[in-house]
Amino acid sequence: TCCLFFTPHGCLCRGVTNSVDGRRKTASAVFLRLVAAKRSEMEDFMTDYEGLIRQAMKARENAYAPYSNFYVGAALLTNFEKDGKPLIYTGCNIENSAFSPTNCAERTAFFKAVSEGCRAFKAIAIVGGGQGAPASYTMPCGVCRQVMMEFCNPETFEIVAAISESDYQVYKLKELLPEAFGAL
Ligand code: THU
């Protein structure tokens, strides 16, 4: 381990983000808070998205994108558990020669979940890019943001745009879709 704060969630030196200021926090800023924190408080404070990002990367391997050659994977974290693990639905983008039937990775994940009866969500990780490892953060399109708005609390739902398991940005839905139209 590379730091003193190796937790069940992993080493705190990597991938620690906080979406209050919207972006990455340095490990040292996190350390200052954690030194004073009790273990249970530490676990509340930490949101570890490594596992979720890993699942988005795996889902990206199934992306069907022969027209754009832009491959996207998403992993949607629900409020539920299955077999003692967080229940996650994954998705990839699925393109079509007629273009408009194309479905984004995020909506694939949402529609899988909702079609299975799940409508309570915490966060979604998104990984995208051309062939090979992603080089930049992929942000959800406007249509996907509106779908998120339908099923998520914009104040709490988190969007994790990732390049790798340890390099990601976290946004609240409210930040990405301000003044939104929605029934919630
Ligand atoms: N795409 C997604 O799947 N998610 C995004 O967040 C952005 C765009 C897909 C749609 C299309 O298949 C390809 O990426 C290029 O736009």
PDB file of C-alpha atoms and ligand atoms in Angstrom:
ATOM      1  CA  THR A   1       0.000   0.000   0.000  1.00  0.00           C
ATOM      2  CA  CYS A   2       1.225   3.524  -0.721  1.00  0.00           C
ATOM      3  CA  CYS A   3      -0.375   5.366   2.187  1.00  0.00           C
ATOM      4  CA  LEU A   4      -1.450   4.937   5.783  1.00  0.00           C
ATOM      5  CA  PHE A   5      -5.114   4.941   4.973  1.00  0.00           C
ATOM      6  CA  PHE A   6      -5.678   1.654   3.311  1.00  0.00           C
ATOM      7  CA  THR A   7      -9.386   0.975   3.788  1.00  0.00           C
ATOM      8  CA  PRO A   8     -11.729  -1.780   2.648  1.00  0.00           C
ATOM      9  CA  HIS A   9     -12.420   0.525  -0.289  1.00  0.00           C
ATOM     10  CA  GLY A  10      -8.770   0.708  -1.326  1.00  0.00           C
ATOM     11  CA  CYS A  11      -5.969   3.110  -0.858  1.00  0.00           C
ATOM     12  CA  LEU A  12      -7.041   6.690  -0.313  1.00  0.00           C
ATOM     13  CA  CYS A  13      -4.226   8.083  -2.420  1.00  0.00           C
ATOM     14  CA  ARG A  14      -6.035   7.110  -5.589  1.00  0.00           C
ATOM     15  CA  GLY A  15      -9.247   8.271  -7.132  1.00  0.00           C
ATOM     16  CA  VAL A  16     -10.657  10.154  -4.204  1.00  0.00           C
ATOM     17  CA  THR A  17     -13.114  12.692  -5.447  1.00  0.00           C
ATOM     18  CA  ASN A  18     -15.675  14.937  -3.947  1.00  0.00           C
ATOM     19  CA  SER A  19     -18.373  16.485  -6.007  1.00  0.00           C
ATOM     20  CA  VAL A  20     -19.057  19.431  -3.699  1.00  0.00           C
ATOM     21  CA  ASP A  21     -16.504  21.425  -5.640  1.00  0.00           C
ATOM     22  CA  GLY A  22     -17.241  19.198  -8.575  1.00  0.00           C
ATOM     23  CA  ARG A  23     -13.743  17.978  -9.303  1.00  0.00           C
ATOM     24  CA  ARG A  24     -10.858  15.954  -8.028  1.00  0.00           C
ATOM     25  CA  LYS A  25      -9.548  16.694  -4.616  1.00  0.00           C
ATOM     26  CA  THR A  26      -5.930  16.189  -3.850  1.00  0.00           C
ATOM     27  CA  ALA A  27      -5.091  13.328  -1.562  1.00  0.00           C
ATOM     28  CA  SER A  28      -3.609  15.763   0.955  1.00  0.00           C
ATOM     29  CA  ALA A  29      -6.870  17.695   1.317  1.00  0.00           C
ATOM     30  CA  VAL A  30      -8.643  14.442   1.927  1.00  0.00           C
ATOM     31  CA  PHE A  31      -6.004  13.366   4.440  1.00  0.00           C
ATOM     32  CA  LEU A  32      -6.615  16.478   6.555  1.00  0.00           C
ATOM     33  CA  ARG A  33     -10.263  15.559   6.864  1.00  0.00           C
ATOM     34  CA  LEU A  34      -9.641  11.897   7.403  1.00  0.00           C
ATOM     35  CA  VAL A  35      -7.070  12.269  10.150  1.00  0.00           C
ATOM     36  CA  ALA A  36      -9.779  13.704  12.369  1.00  0.00           C
ATOM     37  CA  ALA A  37     -12.477  11.324  11.261  1.00  0.00           C
ATOM     38  CA  LYS A  38     -13.621   8.175  12.953  1.00  0.00           C
ATOM     39  CA  ARG A  39     -13.666   5.030  10.861  1.00  0.00           C
ATOM     40  CA  SER A  40     -17.417   5.024  10.293  1.00  0.00           C
ATOM     41  CA  GLU A  41     -17.336   8.672   9.307  1.00  0.00           C
ATOM     42  CA  MET A  42     -14.522   7.909   6.885  1.00  0.00           C
ATOM     43  CA  GLU A  43     -16.642   5.339   5.173  1.00  0.00           C
ATOM     44  CA  ASP A  44     -19.570   7.744   4.897  1.00  0.00           C
ATOM     45  CA  PHE A  45     -17.349  10.429   3.451  1.00  0.00           C
ATOM     46  CA  MET A  46     -15.662   8.210   0.919  1.00  0.00           C
ATOM     47  CA  THR A  47     -17.333   7.321  -2.296  1.00  0.00           C
ATOM     48  CA  ASP A  48     -15.288   4.720  -4.042  1.00  0.00           C
ATOM     49  CA  TYR A  49     -16.081   4.523  -7.716  1.00  0.00           C
ATOM     50  CA  GLU A  50     -13.240   2.237  -8.790  1.00  0.00           C
ATOM     51  CA  GLY A  51     -15.423  -0.849  -8.968  1.00  0.00           C
ATOM     52  CA  LEU A  52     -18.171   0.982 -10.829  1.00  0.00           C
ATOM     53  CA  ILE A  53     -15.693   2.330 -13.379  1.00  0.00           C
ATOM     54  CA  ARG A  54     -14.267  -1.159 -13.859  1.00  0.00           C
ATOM     55  CA  GLN A  55     -17.739  -2.397 -14.738  1.00  0.00           C
ATOM     56  CA  ALA A  56     -18.249   0.475 -17.193  1.00  0.00           C
ATOM     57  CA  MET A  57     -14.964  -0.478 -18.866  1.00  0.00           C
ATOM     58  CA  LYS A  58     -16.070  -4.078 -19.135  1.00  0.00           C
ATOM     59  CA  ALA A  59     -19.416  -3.028 -20.645  1.00  0.00           C
ATOM     60  CA  ARG A  60     -17.552  -0.844 -23.148  1.00  0.00           C
ATOM     61  CA  GLU A  61     -16.063  -4.005 -24.654  1.00  0.00           C
ATOM     62  CA  ASN A  62     -19.551  -4.780 -26.015  1.00  0.00           C
ATOM     63  CA  ALA A  63     -20.072  -1.359 -27.616  1.00  0.00           C
ATOM     64  CA  TYR A  64     -21.457  -1.626 -31.138  1.00  0.00           C
ATOM     65  CA  ALA A  65     -20.170   1.514 -32.822  1.00  0.00           C
ATOM     66  CA  PRO A  66     -19.207   0.774 -36.461  1.00  0.00           C
ATOM     67  CA  TYR A  67     -20.330   4.248 -37.631  1.00  0.00           C
ATOM     68  CA  SER A  68     -18.730   6.585 -35.119  1.00  0.00           C
ATOM     69  CA  ASN A  69     -15.967   4.264 -33.878  1.00  0.00           C
ATOM     70  CA  PHE A  70     -16.608   5.851 -30.497  1.00  0.00           C
ATOM     71  CA  TYR A  71     -17.000   3.150 -27.877  1.00  0.00           C
ATOM     72  CA  VAL A  72     -18.853   3.887 -24.646  1.00  0.00           C
ATOM     73  CA  GLY A  73     -19.572   1.850 -21.526  1.00  0.00           C
ATOM     74  CA  ALA A  74     -21.690   2.793 -18.535  1.00  0.00           C
ATOM     75  CA  ALA A  75     -22.325   1.257 -15.126  1.00  0.00           C
ATOM     76  CA  LEU A  76     -25.380   2.379 -13.182  1.00  0.00           C
ATOM     77  CA  LEU A  77     -25.283   1.988  -9.399  1.00  0.00           C
ATOM     78  CA  THR A  78     -28.713   1.355  -7.889  1.00  0.00           C
ATOM     79  CA  ASN A  79     -29.887   1.807  -4.305  1.00  0.00           C
ATOM     80  CA  PHE A  80     -30.220  -1.936  -3.987  1.00  0.00           C
ATOM     81  CA  GLU A  81     -28.080  -4.950  -3.254  1.00  0.00           C
ATOM     82  CA  LYS A  82     -28.055  -8.418  -4.748  1.00  0.00           C
ATOM     83  CA  ASP A  83     -26.273 -11.325  -3.054  1.00  0.00           C
ATOM     84  CA  GLY A  84     -24.679  -8.869  -0.618  1.00  0.00           C
ATOM     85  CA  LYS A  85     -23.201  -6.694  -3.398  1.00  0.00           C
ATOM     86  CA  PRO A  86     -24.383  -3.369  -4.825  1.00  0.00           C
ATOM     87  CA  LEU A  87     -26.814  -3.957  -7.684  1.00  0.00           C
ATOM     88  CA  ILE A  88     -25.359  -2.471 -10.875  1.00  0.00           C
ATOM     89  CA  TYR A  89     -26.747  -2.367 -14.388  1.00  0.00           C
ATOM     90  CA  THR A  90     -24.306  -1.885 -17.254  1.00  0.00           C
ATOM     91  CA  GLY A  91     -24.770  -0.631 -20.802  1.00  0.00           C
ATOM     92  CA  CYS A  92     -22.932   0.151 -24.022  1.00  0.00           C
ATOM     93  CA  ASN A  93     -23.756   2.275 -27.035  1.00  0.00           C
ATOM     94  CA  ILE A  94     -25.581   0.453 -29.805  1.00  0.00           C
ATOM     95  CA  GLU A  95     -25.480   2.174 -33.188  1.00  0.00           C
ATOM     96  CA  ASN A  96     -27.634   1.690 -36.254  1.00  0.00           C
ATOM     97  CA  SER A  97     -27.132   2.270 -39.980  1.00  0.00           C
ATOM     98  CA  ALA A  98     -30.153   4.588 -39.888  1.00  0.00           C
ATOM     99  CA  PHE A  99     -28.279   6.585 -37.189  1.00  0.00           C
ATOM    100  CA  SER A 100     -31.265   7.888 -35.200  1.00  0.00           C
ATOM    101  CA  PRO A 101     -32.088   4.514 -33.582  1.00  0.00           C
ATOM    102  CA  THR A 102     -28.648   4.644 -31.922  1.00  0.00           C
ATOM    103  CA  ASN A 103     -28.788   4.214 -28.166  1.00  0.00           C
ATOM    104  CA  CYS A 104     -26.186   5.654 -25.823  1.00  0.00           C
ATOM    105  CA  ALA A 105     -24.481   3.500 -23.203  1.00  0.00           C
ATOM    106  CA  GLU A 106     -26.138   5.427 -20.372  1.00  0.00           C
ATOM    107  CA  ARG A 107     -29.653   4.942 -21.697  1.00  0.00           C
ATOM    108  CA  THR A 108     -28.973   1.267 -22.347  1.00  0.00           C
ATOM    109  CA  ALA A 109     -28.088   0.893 -18.652  1.00  0.00           C
ATOM    110  CA  PHE A 110     -31.099   2.912 -17.484  1.00  0.00           C
ATOM    111  CA  PHE A 111     -33.543   1.071 -19.716  1.00  0.00           C
ATOM    112  CA  LYS A 112     -32.197  -2.289 -18.633  1.00  0.00           C
ATOM    113  CA  ALA A 113     -32.680  -1.303 -14.984  1.00  0.00           C
ATOM    114  CA  VAL A 114     -36.123   0.245 -15.351  1.00  0.00           C
ATOM    115  CA  SER A 115     -37.326  -2.672 -17.463  1.00  0.00           C
ATOM    116  CA  GLU A 116     -36.315  -4.961 -14.592  1.00  0.00           C
ATOM    117  CA  GLY A 117     -38.331  -2.908 -12.121  1.00  0.00           C
ATOM    118  CA  CYS A 118     -35.499  -0.832 -10.647  1.00  0.00           C
ATOM    119  CA  ARG A 119     -36.050   2.924 -10.384  1.00  0.00           C
ATOM    120  CA  ALA A 120     -33.760   4.088  -7.575  1.00  0.00           C
ATOM    121  CA  PHE A 121     -30.228   5.116  -8.485  1.00  0.00           C
ATOM    122  CA  LYS A 122     -27.135   6.563  -6.843  1.00  0.00           C
ATOM    123  CA  ALA A 123     -24.586   7.117  -9.616  1.00  0.00           C
ATOM    124  CA  ILE A 124     -23.468   6.257 -13.120  1.00  0.00           C
ATOM    125  CA  ALA A 125     -19.909   5.767 -14.354  1.00  0.00           C
ATOM    126  CA  ILE A 126     -19.172   6.530 -18.010  1.00  0.00           C
ATOM    127  CA  VAL A 127     -16.108   5.551 -20.026  1.00  0.00           C
ATOM    128  CA  GLY A 128     -15.748   6.365 -23.710  1.00  0.00           C
ATOM    129  CA  GLY A 129     -13.414   7.017 -26.587  1.00  0.00           C
ATOM    130  CA  GLY A 130     -11.967   5.631 -29.802  1.00  0.00           C
ATOM    131  CA  GLN A 131     -10.335   2.236 -29.894  1.00  0.00           C
ATOM    132  CA  GLY A 132      -8.009   1.521 -26.989  1.00  0.00           C
ATOM    133  CA  ALA A 133      -7.838   3.195 -23.623  1.00  0.00           C
ATOM    134  CA  PRO A 134      -9.927   6.368 -23.192  1.00  0.00           C
ATOM    135  CA  ALA A 135      -7.993   9.610 -23.542  1.00  0.00           C
ATOM    136  CA  SER A 136     -10.577  12.067 -22.250  1.00  0.00           C
ATOM    137  CA  TYR A 137     -13.692  12.244 -20.091  1.00  0.00           C
ATOM    138  CA  THR A 138     -16.930  11.349 -21.864  1.00  0.00           C
ATOM    139  CA  MET A 139     -19.848  13.435 -20.693  1.00  0.00           C
ATOM    140  CA  PRO A 140     -23.445  12.277 -21.117  1.00  0.00           C
ATOM    141  CA  CYS A 141     -25.414  13.759 -24.016  1.00  0.00           C
ATOM    142  CA  GLY A 142     -28.443  15.967 -23.385  1.00  0.00           C
ATOM    143  CA  VAL A 143     -30.927  13.196 -24.089  1.00  0.00           C
ATOM    144  CA  CYS A 144     -29.280  10.930 -21.510  1.00  0.00           C
ATOM    145  CA  ARG A 145     -29.230  13.747 -18.962  1.00  0.00           C
ATOM    146  CA  GLN A 146     -32.987  14.131 -19.445  1.00  0.00           C
ATOM    147  CA  VAL A 147     -33.483  10.380 -18.946  1.00  0.00           C
ATOM    148  CA  MET A 148     -31.451  10.605 -15.726  1.00  0.00           C
ATOM    149  CA  MET A 149     -33.695  13.477 -14.663  1.00  0.00           C
ATOM    150  CA  GLU A 150     -36.729  11.235 -15.026  1.00  0.00           C
ATOM    151  CA  PHE A 151     -35.498   8.679 -12.499  1.00  0.00           C
ATOM    152  CA  CYS A 152     -32.902  10.395 -10.298  1.00  0.00           C
ATOM    153  CA  ASN A 153     -32.744  13.079  -7.673  1.00  0.00           C
ATOM    154  CA  PRO A 154     -30.671  15.812  -9.375  1.00  0.00           C
ATOM    155  CA  GLU A 155     -29.327  16.993  -5.999  1.00  0.00           C
ATOM    156  CA  THR A 156     -27.784  13.635  -5.125  1.00  0.00           C
ATOM    157  CA  PHE A 157     -27.344  11.544  -8.277  1.00  0.00           C
ATOM    158  CA  GLU A 158     -23.679  11.468  -9.315  1.00  0.00           C
ATOM    159  CA  ILE A 159     -22.213  11.239 -12.790  1.00  0.00           C
ATOM    160  CA  VAL A 160     -18.710   9.789 -12.835  1.00  0.00           C
ATOM    161  CA  ALA A 161     -16.851  10.604 -16.059  1.00  0.00           C
ATOM    162  CA  ALA A 162     -13.777   8.381 -16.075  1.00  0.00           C
ATOM    163  CA  ILE A 163     -10.574   7.953 -18.014  1.00  0.00           C
ATOM    164  CA  SER A 164      -9.372   5.175 -15.764  1.00  0.00           C
ATOM    165  CA  GLU A 165     -10.224   3.640 -12.392  1.00  0.00           C
ATOM    166  CA  SER A 166      -8.166   6.280 -10.643  1.00  0.00           C
ATOM    167  CA  ASP A 167      -8.747   9.268 -12.928  1.00  0.00           C
ATOM    168  CA  TYR A 168     -12.314  10.521 -12.880  1.00  0.00           C
ATOM    169  CA  GLN A 169     -14.502  13.547 -12.372  1.00  0.00           C
ATOM    170  CA  VAL A 170     -17.717  13.534 -10.367  1.00  0.00           C
ATOM    171  CA  TYR A 171     -20.676  15.805 -11.075  1.00  0.00           C
ATOM    172  CA  LYS A 172     -24.134  16.050  -9.623  1.00  0.00           C
ATOM    173  CA  LEU A 173     -26.948  15.750 -12.164  1.00  0.00           C
ATOM    174  CA  LYS A 174     -28.093  19.209 -11.112  1.00  0.00           C
ATOM    175  CA  GLU A 175     -24.773  20.648 -12.314  1.00  0.00           C
ATOM    176  CA  LEU A 176     -25.075  19.027 -15.727  1.00  0.00           C
ATOM    177  CA  LEU A 177     -28.771  19.787 -16.241  1.00  0.00           C
ATOM    178  CA  PRO A 178     -29.582  23.033 -14.444  1.00  0.00           C
ATOM    179  CA  GLU A 179     -33.095  24.457 -14.506  1.00  0.00           C
ATOM    180  CA  ALA A 180     -34.279  21.101 -15.772  1.00  0.00           C
ATOM    181  CA  PHE A 181     -37.715  20.103 -16.893  1.00  0.00           C
ATOM    182  CA  GLY A 182     -38.939  17.202 -14.834  1.00  0.00           C
ATOM    183  CA  ALA A 183     -41.663  15.743 -12.716  1.00  0.00           C
ATOM    184  CA  LEU A 184     -39.473  15.104  -9.642  1.00  0.00           C
TER     185      LEU A 184
HETATM  186  N1  THU B   1     -22.470   8.098 -26.858  1.00  0.00           N
HETATM  187  C1  THU B   1     -22.773   7.422 -25.712  1.00  0.00           C
HETATM  188  O1  THU B   1     -23.036   6.213 -25.739  1.00  0.00           O
HETATM  189  N2  THU B   1     -22.743   8.096 -24.550  1.00  0.00           N
HETATM  190  C2  THU B   1     -22.333   9.383 -24.417  1.00  0.00           C
HETATM  191  O2  THU B   1     -22.289   9.893 -23.308  1.00  0.00           O
HETATM  192  C3  THU B   1     -21.948  10.144 -25.588  1.00  0.00           C
HETATM  193  C4  THU B   1     -22.216   9.509 -26.897  1.00  0.00           C
HETATM  194  C5  THU B   1     -22.414   7.334 -28.112  1.00  0.00           C
HETATM  195  C6  THU B   1     -23.499   7.599 -29.108  1.00  0.00           C
HETATM  196  C7  THU B   1     -22.807   7.202 -30.391  1.00  0.00           C
HETATM  197  O3  THU B   1     -22.915   5.808 -30.559  1.00  0.00           O
HETATM  198  C8  THU B   1     -21.344   7.538 -30.163  1.00  0.00           C
HETATM  199  O4  THU B   1     -21.193   7.638 -28.761  1.00  0.00           O
HETATM  200  C9  THU B   1     -20.884   8.797 -30.829  1.00  0.00           C
HETATM  201  O5  THU B   1     -21.690   9.854 -30.515  1.00  0.00           O
END
